[in-house]
mmCIF file of C-alpha atoms in Angstrom:
data_model
loop_
_atom_site.group_PDB
_atom_site.id
_atom_site.type_symbol
_atom_site.label_atom_id
_atom_site.label_comp_id
_atom_site.label_asym_id
_atom_site.label_seq_id
_atom_site.Cartn_x
_atom_site.Cartn_y
_atom_site.Cartn_z
ATOM 1 C CA UNK A 328 0.040 0.051 -0.034
ATOM 2 C CA UNK A 329 2.646 2.394 1.090
ATOM 3 C CA UNK A 330 4.763 1.587 -2.171
ATOM 4 C CA UNK A 331 1.564 2.063 -4.464
ATOM 5 C CA UNK A 332 1.176 5.492 -2.922
ATOM 6 C CA UNK A 333 4.813 6.452 -3.490
ATOM 7 C CA UNK A 334 4.822 5.568 -6.887
ATOM 8 C CA UNK A 335 1.503 7.545 -7.461
ATOM 9 C CA UNK A 336 3.213 10.627 -6.159
ATOM 10 C CA UNK A 337 6.437 10.337 -8.196
ATOM 11 C CA UNK A 338 4.235 10.080 -11.416
ATOM 12 C CA UNK A 339 2.222 12.912 -10.338
ATOM 13 C CA UNK A 340 5.424 15.006 -9.625
ATOM 14 C CA UNK A 341 7.043 14.153 -13.146
ATOM 15 C CA UNK A 342 3.809 15.062 -14.848
ATOM 16 C CA UNK A 343 3.641 18.266 -13.350
ATOM 17 C CA UNK A 344 7.291 19.034 -14.096
ATOM 18 C CA UNK A 345 6.709 18.123 -17.857
ATOM 19 C CA UNK A 346 3.714 20.234 -18.144
ATOM 20 C CA UNK A 347 5.652 23.032 -16.901
ATOM 21 C CA UNK A 348 8.272 22.706 -19.474
ATOM 22 C CA UNK A 349 5.688 22.395 -22.253
ATOM 23 C CA UNK A 350 4.125 25.578 -21.047
ATOM 24 C CA UNK A 351 7.206 27.546 -21.482
ATOM 25 C CA UNK A 352 7.566 29.427 -24.603
ATOM 26 C CA UNK A 353 11.072 28.653 -26.282
ATOM 27 C CA UNK A 354 10.958 31.980 -28.015
ATOM 28 C CA UNK A 355 10.723 33.963 -25.039
ATOM 29 C CA UNK A 356 13.588 36.419 -24.634
ATOM 30 C CA UNK A 357 12.555 38.399 -21.685
ATOM 31 C CA UNK A 358 15.366 36.848 -19.583
ATOM 32 C CA UNK A 359 17.980 36.193 -22.426
ATOM 33 C CA UNK A 360 21.171 38.318 -22.433
ATOM 34 C CA UNK A 361 20.996 41.356 -24.616
ATOM 35 C CA UNK A 362 23.375 41.686 -27.514
ATOM 36 C CA UNK A 363 26.560 44.232 -26.829
ATOM 37 C CA UNK A 364 28.838 45.916 -29.258
ATOM 38 C CA UNK A 365 32.215 46.504 -27.903
ATOM 39 C CA UNK A 366 33.968 49.317 -29.629
ATOM 40 C CA UNK A 367 37.713 48.656 -29.816
ATOM 41 C CA UNK A 368 38.491 51.723 -32.044
ATOM 42 C CA UNK A 369 37.878 49.733 -35.170
ATOM 43 C CA UNK A 370 34.579 48.028 -36.680
ATOM 44 C CA UNK A 371 33.571 46.828 -33.313
ATOM 45 C CA UNK A 372 32.919 43.192 -32.065
ATOM 46 C CA UNK A 373 29.423 41.876 -31.526
ATOM 47 C CA UNK A 374 28.789 39.407 -28.469
ATOM 48 C CA UNK A 375 25.830 37.347 -29.317
ATOM 49 C CA UNK A 376 23.289 35.758 -26.861
ATOM 50 C CA UNK A 377 25.536 32.759 -26.586
ATOM 51 C CA UNK A 378 28.290 35.273 -24.957
ATOM 52 C CA UNK A 379 31.005 34.216 -27.081
ATOM 53 C CA UNK A 380 32.631 36.208 -30.032
ATOM 54 C CA UNK A 381 31.534 35.074 -33.264
ATOM 55 C CA UNK A 382 34.185 34.833 -35.835
ATOM 56 C CA UNK A 383 33.592 35.069 -39.457
ATOM 57 C CA UNK A 384 33.416 32.029 -41.418
ATOM 58 C CA UNK A 385 33.216 31.355 -45.161
ATOM 59 C CA UNK A 386 32.163 27.661 -44.730
ATOM 60 C CA UNK A 387 29.173 29.012 -42.410
ATOM 61 C CA UNK A 388 27.863 31.271 -45.116
ATOM 62 C CA UNK A 389 28.081 28.487 -47.919
ATOM 63 C CA UNK A 390 25.995 25.942 -45.519
ATOM 64 C CA UNK A 391 23.160 28.469 -44.712
ATOM 65 C CA UNK A 392 20.105 26.187 -43.924
ATOM 66 C CA UNK A 393 17.256 25.969 -41.528
ATOM 67 C CA UNK A 394 19.229 23.698 -39.210
ATOM 68 C CA UNK A 395 22.348 25.683 -39.493
ATOM 69 C CA UNK A 396 22.289 29.349 -38.114
ATOM 70 C CA UNK A 397 24.532 31.041 -40.209
ATOM 71 C CA UNK A 398 27.332 33.258 -38.401
ATOM 72 C CA UNK A 399 27.224 36.803 -38.515
ATOM 73 C CA UNK A 400 29.769 38.680 -40.404
ATOM 74 C CA UNK A 401 31.887 41.475 -38.562
ATOM 75 C CA UNK A 402 34.453 43.999 -39.371
ATOM 76 C CA UNK A 403 38.187 42.965 -38.362
ATOM 77 C CA UNK A 404 38.976 43.745 -34.830
ATOM 78 C CA UNK A 405 41.319 46.715 -34.739
ATOM 79 C CA UNK A 406 43.171 47.657 -31.588
ATOM 80 C CA UNK A 407 44.251 51.040 -31.113
ATOM 81 C CA UNK A 408 41.610 53.295 -32.477
ATOM 82 C CA UNK A 409 41.840 53.335 -36.172
ATOM 83 C CA UNK A 410 43.419 52.167 -39.293
ATOM 84 C CA UNK A 411 47.279 52.055 -39.971
ATOM 85 C CA UNK A 412 48.321 55.718 -41.239
ATOM 86 C CA UNK A 413 49.615 55.951 -44.867
ATOM 87 C CA UNK A 414 52.158 58.136 -46.140
ATOM 88 C CA UNK A 415 51.419 59.978 -49.358
ATOM 89 C CA UNK A 416 54.456 60.835 -51.471
ATOM 90 C CA UNK A 417 54.245 63.420 -54.042
ATOM 91 C CA UNK A 418 55.361 62.481 -57.378
ATOM 92 C CA UNK A 419 59.008 62.831 -58.130
ATOM 93 C CA UNK A 420 60.094 65.489 -60.556
ATOM 94 C CA UNK A 421 61.610 63.811 -63.649
ATOM 95 C CA UNK A 422 65.415 64.232 -63.755
ATOM 96 C CA UNK A 423 65.152 65.952 -67.212
ATOM 97 C CA UNK A 424 63.041 68.563 -65.658
ATOM 98 C CA UNK A 425 64.864 68.915 -62.188
ATOM 99 C CA UNK A 426 68.234 69.427 -64.625
ATOM 100 C CA UNK A 427 66.581 72.054 -66.232
ATOM 101 C CA UNK A 428 65.338 73.878 -63.134
ATOM 102 C CA UNK A 429 68.725 73.549 -61.375
ATOM 103 C CA UNK A 430 70.395 74.591 -64.700
ATOM 104 C CA UNK A 431 68.597 77.595 -64.798
ATOM 105 C CA UNK A 432 68.956 78.643 -61.270
ATOM 106 C CA UNK A 433 72.616 78.290 -61.702
ATOM 107 C CA UNK A 434 72.645 80.559 -64.976
ATOM 108 C CA UNK A 435 73.199 83.885 -63.076
ATOM 109 C CA UNK A 436 76.629 82.257 -61.561
ATOM 110 C CA UNK A 437 78.048 81.022 -64.568
ATOM 111 C CA UNK A 438 79.782 84.534 -65.148
ATOM 112 C CA UNK A 439 82.428 82.695 -62.852
ATOM 113 C CA UNK A 440 83.142 80.132 -65.767
ATOM 114 C CA UNK A 441 86.846 80.176 -66.657
ATOM 115 C CA UNK A 442 90.338 80.462 -65.245
ATOM 116 C CA UNK A 443 91.055 82.949 -62.488
ATOM 117 C CA UNK A 444 94.063 84.203 -60.477
ATOM 118 C CA UNK A 445 93.439 84.607 -56.715
ATOM 119 C CA UNK A 446 95.341 86.599 -54.021
ATOM 120 C CA UNK A 447 94.474 86.690 -50.618
ATOM 121 C CA UNK A 448 94.249 90.018 -48.408
ATOM 122 C CA UNK A 449 95.727 88.239 -45.371
ATOM 123 C CA UNK A 450 99.498 88.165 -45.179
ATOM 124 C CA UNK A 451 101.270 85.316 -43.520
ATOM 125 C CA UNK A 452 105.105 85.742 -43.097
ATOM 126 C CA UNK A 453 104.391 89.249 -44.960
ATOM 127 C CA UNK A 454 103.186 87.229 -47.943
ATOM 128 C CA UNK A 455 99.971 87.011 -49.470
ATOM 129 C CA UNK A 456 98.787 83.718 -50.878
ATOM 130 C CA UNK A 457 98.715 83.464 -54.743
ATOM 131 C CA UNK A 458 96.588 80.807 -56.260
ATOM 132 C CA UNK A 459 95.118 79.855 -59.740
ATOM 133 C CA UNK A 460 91.737 78.467 -59.755
ATOM 134 C CA UNK A 461 89.205 77.335 -62.596
ATOM 135 C CA UNK A 462 85.296 76.886 -62.613
ATOM 136 C CA UNK A 463 83.615 74.628 -65.149
ATOM 137 C CA UNK A 464 80.337 72.940 -65.399
ATOM 138 C CA UNK A 465 79.946 69.323 -63.894
ATOM 139 C CA UNK A 466 77.087 67.600 -66.010
ATOM 140 C CA UNK A 467 78.075 63.998 -65.522
ATOM 141 C CA UNK A 468 78.708 63.549 -61.800
ATOM 142 C CA UNK A 469 74.747 63.221 -61.192
ATOM 143 C CA UNK A 470 72.764 63.879 -64.172
ATOM 144 C CA UNK A 471 69.850 65.499 -62.425
ATOM 145 C CA UNK A 472 71.796 67.798 -60.279
ATOM 146 C CA UNK A 473 74.279 69.984 -62.485
ATOM 147 C CA UNK A 474 76.770 71.948 -60.724
ATOM 148 C CA UNK A 475 79.445 74.489 -61.117
ATOM 149 C CA UNK A 476 82.938 73.043 -59.688
ATOM 150 C CA UNK A 477 86.174 74.610 -58.991
ATOM 151 C CA UNK A 478 89.641 73.549 -58.415
ATOM 152 C CA UNK A 479 92.419 75.598 -56.862
ATOM 153 C CA UNK A 480 95.931 75.244 -57.184
ATOM 154 C CA UNK A 481 98.079 76.050 -54.208
ATOM 155 C CA UNK A 482 95.182 77.566 -52.386
ATOM 156 C CA UNK A 483 95.553 78.383 -48.762
ATOM 157 C CA UNK A 484 92.022 77.472 -47.767
ATOM 158 C CA UNK A 485 90.242 75.100 -50.330
ATOM 159 C CA UNK A 486 91.347 72.967 -53.124
ATOM 160 C CA UNK A 487 87.929 72.021 -54.520
ATOM 161 C CA UNK A 488 84.341 73.519 -54.431
ATOM 162 C CA UNK A 489 80.885 72.364 -55.602
ATOM 163 C CA UNK A 490 78.236 74.687 -56.168
ATOM 164 C CA UNK A 491 74.793 73.720 -56.965
ATOM 165 C CA UNK A 492 71.166 74.436 -56.451
ATOM 166 C CA UNK A 493 68.668 72.317 -54.288
ATOM 167 C CA UNK A 494 64.981 72.774 -55.816
ATOM 168 C CA UNK A 495 63.416 71.186 -52.795
ATOM 169 C CA UNK A 496 64.715 73.888 -50.264
ATOM 170 C CA UNK A 497 65.138 76.737 -52.951
ATOM 171 C CA UNK A 498 68.566 77.177 -51.577
ATOM 172 C CA UNK A 499 72.148 77.211 -53.237
ATOM 173 C CA UNK A 500 74.533 74.855 -51.943
ATOM 174 C CA UNK A 501 78.443 75.233 -51.904
ATOM 175 C CA UNK A 502 80.628 72.094 -50.877
ATOM 176 C CA UNK A 503 84.310 73.064 -49.863
ATOM 177 C CA UNK A 504 86.960 70.667 -49.638
ATOM 178 C CA UNK A 505 90.254 71.679 -47.916
ATOM 179 C CA UNK A 506 93.833 70.418 -48.526
ATOM 180 C CA UNK A 507 93.319 67.782 -45.553
ATOM 181 C CA UNK A 508 90.173 66.310 -47.412
ATOM 182 C CA UNK A 509 87.612 67.792 -44.723
ATOM 183 C CA UNK A 510 84.090 68.963 -46.330
ATOM 184 C CA UNK A 511 82.280 71.877 -45.262
ATOM 185 C CA UNK A 512 78.665 72.311 -46.773
ATOM 186 C CA UNK A 513 76.950 75.708 -46.925
ATOM 187 C CA UNK A 514 73.337 76.647 -48.004
ATOM 188 C CA UNK A 515 72.150 80.119 -48.740
ATOM 189 C CA UNK A 516 70.727 82.452 -51.245
ATOM 190 C CA UNK A 517 71.356 86.116 -52.621
ATOM 191 C CA UNK A 518 72.013 88.659 -50.093
ATOM 192 C CA UNK A 519 72.329 91.074 -52.911
ATOM 193 C CA UNK A 520 70.294 90.140 -56.044
ATOM 194 C CA UNK A 521 71.826 89.716 -59.444
ATOM 195 C CA UNK A 522 72.014 93.088 -61.404
ATOM 196 C CA UNK A 523 73.294 94.076 -64.684
ATOM 197 C CA UNK A 524 75.353 97.392 -64.896
ATOM 198 C CA UNK A 525 77.263 99.344 -67.453
ATOM 199 C CA UNK A 526 80.809 98.689 -67.446
ATOM 200 C CA UNK A 527 83.446 101.365 -66.179
ATOM 201 C CA UNK A 528 85.598 101.161 -69.238
ATOM 202 C CA UNK A 529 82.769 100.639 -71.917
ATOM 203 C CA UNK A 530 79.142 101.719 -70.814
ATOM 204 C CA UNK A 531 77.693 99.464 -73.714
ATOM 205 C CA UNK A 532 79.116 96.203 -72.011
ATOM 206 C CA UNK A 533 76.764 95.200 -69.141
ATOM 207 C CA UNK A 534 78.525 93.468 -66.118
ATOM 208 C CA UNK A 535 77.126 91.148 -63.497
ATOM 209 C CA UNK A 536 76.932 92.197 -59.848
ATOM 210 C CA UNK A 537 75.652 90.337 -56.802
ATOM 211 C CA UNK A 538 76.475 88.581 -53.535
ATOM 212 C CA UNK A 539 75.600 85.139 -52.510
ATOM 213 C CA UNK A 540 75.782 84.612 -48.807
ATOM 214 C CA UNK A 541 75.911 81.020 -47.557
ATOM 215 C CA UNK A 542 75.923 79.631 -44.138
ATOM 216 C CA UNK A 543 77.388 76.368 -42.925
ATOM 217 C CA UNK A 544 75.058 73.467 -42.262
ATOM 218 C CA UNK A 545 77.566 70.719 -41.718
ATOM 219 C CA UNK A 546 79.513 70.329 -39.510
ATOM 220 C CA UNK A 547 76.615 71.985 -37.596
ATOM 221 C CA UNK A 548 78.591 73.235 -34.759
ATOM 222 C CA UNK A 549 81.569 74.661 -36.695
ATOM 223 C CA UNK A 550 82.530 78.162 -35.955
ATOM 224 C CA UNK A 551 85.601 78.439 -38.166
ATOM 225 C CA UNK A 552 84.629 79.382 -41.643
ATOM 226 C CA UNK A 553 81.185 79.451 -40.692
ATOM 227 C CA UNK A 554 80.209 81.843 -43.654
ATOM 228 C CA UNK A 555 81.107 82.289 -47.419
ATOM 229 C CA UNK A 556 80.166 85.214 -49.485
ATOM 230 C CA UNK A 557 80.829 84.974 -53.593
ATOM 231 C CA UNK A 558 80.876 88.834 -54.038
ATOM 232 C CA UNK A 559 80.683 89.309 -57.948
ATOM 233 C CA UNK A 560 82.212 92.808 -58.584
ATOM 234 C CA UNK A 561 82.037 92.651 -62.438
ATOM 235 C CA UNK A 562 82.427 90.176 -65.231
ATOM 236 C CA UNK A 563 86.401 89.861 -64.513
ATOM 237 C CA UNK A 564 86.483 90.212 -60.885
ATOM 238 C CA UNK A 565 84.891 88.470 -57.898
ATOM 239 C CA UNK A 566 85.907 88.076 -54.160
ATOM 240 C CA UNK A 567 85.719 84.873 -52.267
ATOM 241 C CA UNK A 568 84.979 86.134 -48.661
ATOM 242 C CA UNK A 569 85.734 84.019 -45.622
ATOM 243 C CA UNK A 570 83.868 84.731 -42.061
ATOM 244 C CA UNK A 571 84.301 82.844 -38.526
ATOM 245 C CA UNK A 572 81.183 82.662 -36.274
ATOM 246 C CA UNK A 573 82.123 84.876 -33.219
ATOM 247 C CA UNK A 574 79.149 84.879 -30.796
ATOM 248 C CA UNK A 575 76.138 85.912 -32.719
ATOM 249 C CA UNK A 576 77.835 87.479 -35.435
ATOM 250 C CA UNK A 577 80.087 86.659 -38.626
ATOM 251 C CA UNK A 578 83.676 88.305 -38.462
ATOM 252 C CA UNK A 579 85.471 88.243 -41.812
ATOM 253 C CA UNK A 580 88.891 86.964 -41.517
ATOM 254 C CA UNK A 581 90.216 86.841 -45.225
ATOM 255 C CA UNK A 582 89.163 87.556 -48.854
ATOM 256 C CA UNK A 583 90.511 86.007 -51.823
ATOM 257 C CA UNK A 584 90.474 88.877 -54.577
ATOM 258 C CA UNK A 585 90.393 87.007 -57.888
ATOM 259 C CA UNK A 586 90.670 88.278 -61.315
ATOM 260 C CA UNK A 587 89.794 86.669 -64.776
ATOM 261 C CA UNK A 588 92.545 85.304 -66.933
ATOM 262 C CA UNK A 589 91.644 85.714 -70.521
ATOM 263 C CA UNK A 590 88.228 85.405 -72.209
ATOM 264 C CA UNK A 591 84.984 86.107 -70.045
ATOM 265 C CA UNK A 592 83.402 82.538 -70.758
ATOM 266 C CA UNK A 593 79.750 83.367 -69.875
ATOM 267 C CA UNK A 594 79.005 87.281 -69.553
ATOM 268 C CA UNK A 595 75.321 86.755 -69.683
ATOM 269 C CA UNK A 596 72.928 84.209 -70.136
ATOM 270 C CA UNK A 597 71.570 84.607 -73.887
ATOM 271 C CA UNK A 598 72.060 86.668 -76.986
ATOM 272 C CA UNK A 599 75.140 84.829 -78.179
ATOM 273 C CA UNK A 600 73.901 84.163 -81.504
ATOM 274 C CA UNK A 601 75.829 80.939 -83.346
ATOM 275 C CA UNK A 602 78.373 81.291 -80.335
ATOM 276 C CA UNK A 603 75.729 80.107 -77.753
ATOM 277 C CA UNK A 604 77.042 77.205 -75.822
ATOM 278 C CA UNK A 605 75.026 74.161 -76.881
ATOM 279 C CA UNK A 606 74.707 72.880 -73.234
ATOM 280 C CA UNK A 607 74.585 75.891 -70.585
ATOM 281 C CA UNK A 608 73.546 78.657 -73.061
ATOM 282 C CA UNK A 609 76.546 80.646 -72.023
ATOM 283 C CA UNK A 610 79.275 82.313 -74.401
ATOM 284 C CA UNK A 611 80.912 79.617 -76.652
ATOM 285 C CA UNK A 612 84.555 79.643 -76.439
ATOM 286 C CA UNK A 613 85.516 76.408 -78.533
ATOM 287 C CA UNK A 614 83.846 74.090 -80.957
ATOM 288 C CA UNK A 615 82.960 70.448 -80.871
ATOM 289 C CA UNK A 616 81.687 68.314 -83.859
ATOM 290 C CA UNK A 617 79.103 65.519 -84.427
ATOM 291 C CA UNK A 618 78.308 64.096 -87.731
ATOM 292 C CA UNK A 619 79.905 66.690 -89.609
ATOM 293 C CA UNK A 620 78.211 69.795 -87.818
ATOM 294 C CA UNK A 621 80.214 72.119 -85.584
ATOM 295 C CA UNK A 622 78.624 73.440 -81.936
ATOM 296 C CA UNK A 623 79.923 75.852 -79.602
ATOM 297 C CA UNK A 624 80.727 75.184 -75.781
ATOM 298 C CA UNK A 625 81.823 77.526 -73.079
ATOM 299 C CA UNK A 626 84.046 75.319 -70.974
ATOM 300 C CA UNK A 627 85.725 71.757 -70.507
ATOM 301 C CA UNK A 628 82.844 70.301 -68.381
ATOM 302 C CA UNK A 629 80.160 71.074 -71.191
ATOM 303 C CA UNK A 630 82.617 69.496 -73.670
ATOM 304 C CA UNK A 631 83.062 66.422 -71.985
ATOM 305 C CA UNK A 632 79.231 66.049 -71.345
ATOM 306 C CA UNK A 633 78.735 66.529 -75.029
ATOM 307 C CA UNK A 634 81.324 64.029 -76.098
ATOM 308 C CA UNK A 635 79.546 61.507 -73.886
ATOM 309 C CA UNK A 636 76.033 62.123 -75.367
ATOM 310 C CA UNK A 637 75.924 64.282 -78.255
ATOM 311 C CA UNK A 638 72.460 63.269 -79.474
ATOM 312 C CA UNK A 639 70.840 64.041 -76.227
ATOM 313 C CA UNK A 640 72.524 67.614 -75.928
ATOM 314 C CA UNK A 641 71.766 68.468 -79.816
ATOM 315 C CA UNK A 642 68.133 67.549 -79.058
ATOM 316 C CA UNK A 643 67.806 69.678 -76.000
ATOM 317 C CA UNK A 644 69.384 72.822 -77.911
ATOM 318 C CA UNK A 645 67.240 72.308 -80.877
ATOM 319 C CA UNK A 646 64.228 72.224 -78.796
ATOM 320 C CA UNK A 647 65.109 75.332 -76.905
ATOM 321 C CA UNK A 648 66.031 77.089 -80.048
ATOM 322 C CA UNK A 649 62.614 76.314 -81.205
ATOM 323 C CA UNK A 650 60.787 77.265 -77.998
ATOM 324 C CA UNK A 651 62.754 80.588 -77.876
ATOM 325 C CA UNK A 652 61.612 81.421 -81.588
ATOM 326 C CA UNK A 653 57.897 80.897 -80.792
ATOM 327 C CA UNK A 654 57.927 83.187 -77.800
#
């Protein structure tokens, strides 16, 4: 009797539990955890009702069926608040265009082309230093960066110089090398702009005058010879002024007074007619020949460049002549 009663109670209890389970609505989401989006600085990570991070799956999207709930697609997780920055680089200036720009900036200075004799103002042991120096074009060391280069014989200060123009900085750059091989690099611009003035001997001959002031940039902490000024007096004379940095100002320590030997290689920038240098546009002083035709060059540097690639320079020369004629 007792056993039958226990079985009856047990069966009733099971029925009650079963009925309660049947009455529950499986779609009821009242107590289900809500979906949460966690922003980590990128596209976000969605935490679903299962509580775990649902990862993107190509396989899940391909097997989308009533029995298989497709996985949600999310943006990639990005930590650190954004995408990786990209560097935008402007288009590089073609070498030919850069060459033309540098050459144009150097044209006012090609008055220095040729051979010069220099004498220092400062005397050591009662004597000034006497030197011979020459300026020529260098168009081959760096095809995109033409330069005026100087070599000095028996110079007290510098044996070699290289003068060019930096298009990105819009500054002139002078590199000097002394007898010990030490290099100093200067940058600057005209402190007195280029002018054309009548000559003292012949008012019909126009002379170039300017001051190009250059401050040392390498070595940065150097005070000796911290500034160089190229002071063009006329077509046949310029002064190479050397300054030390003393406190907050420059003090001139010496000047090399230079005078031209022989012909003025490049008195101006144009109007030389048939004697125009095929490369620089300066005054031609000697001729070169290609395929039976002769052309003028202004210095040994232009001669070397022409000999290395005559077709290139002839094509540029003819194009410039045509452009000038159409203006």
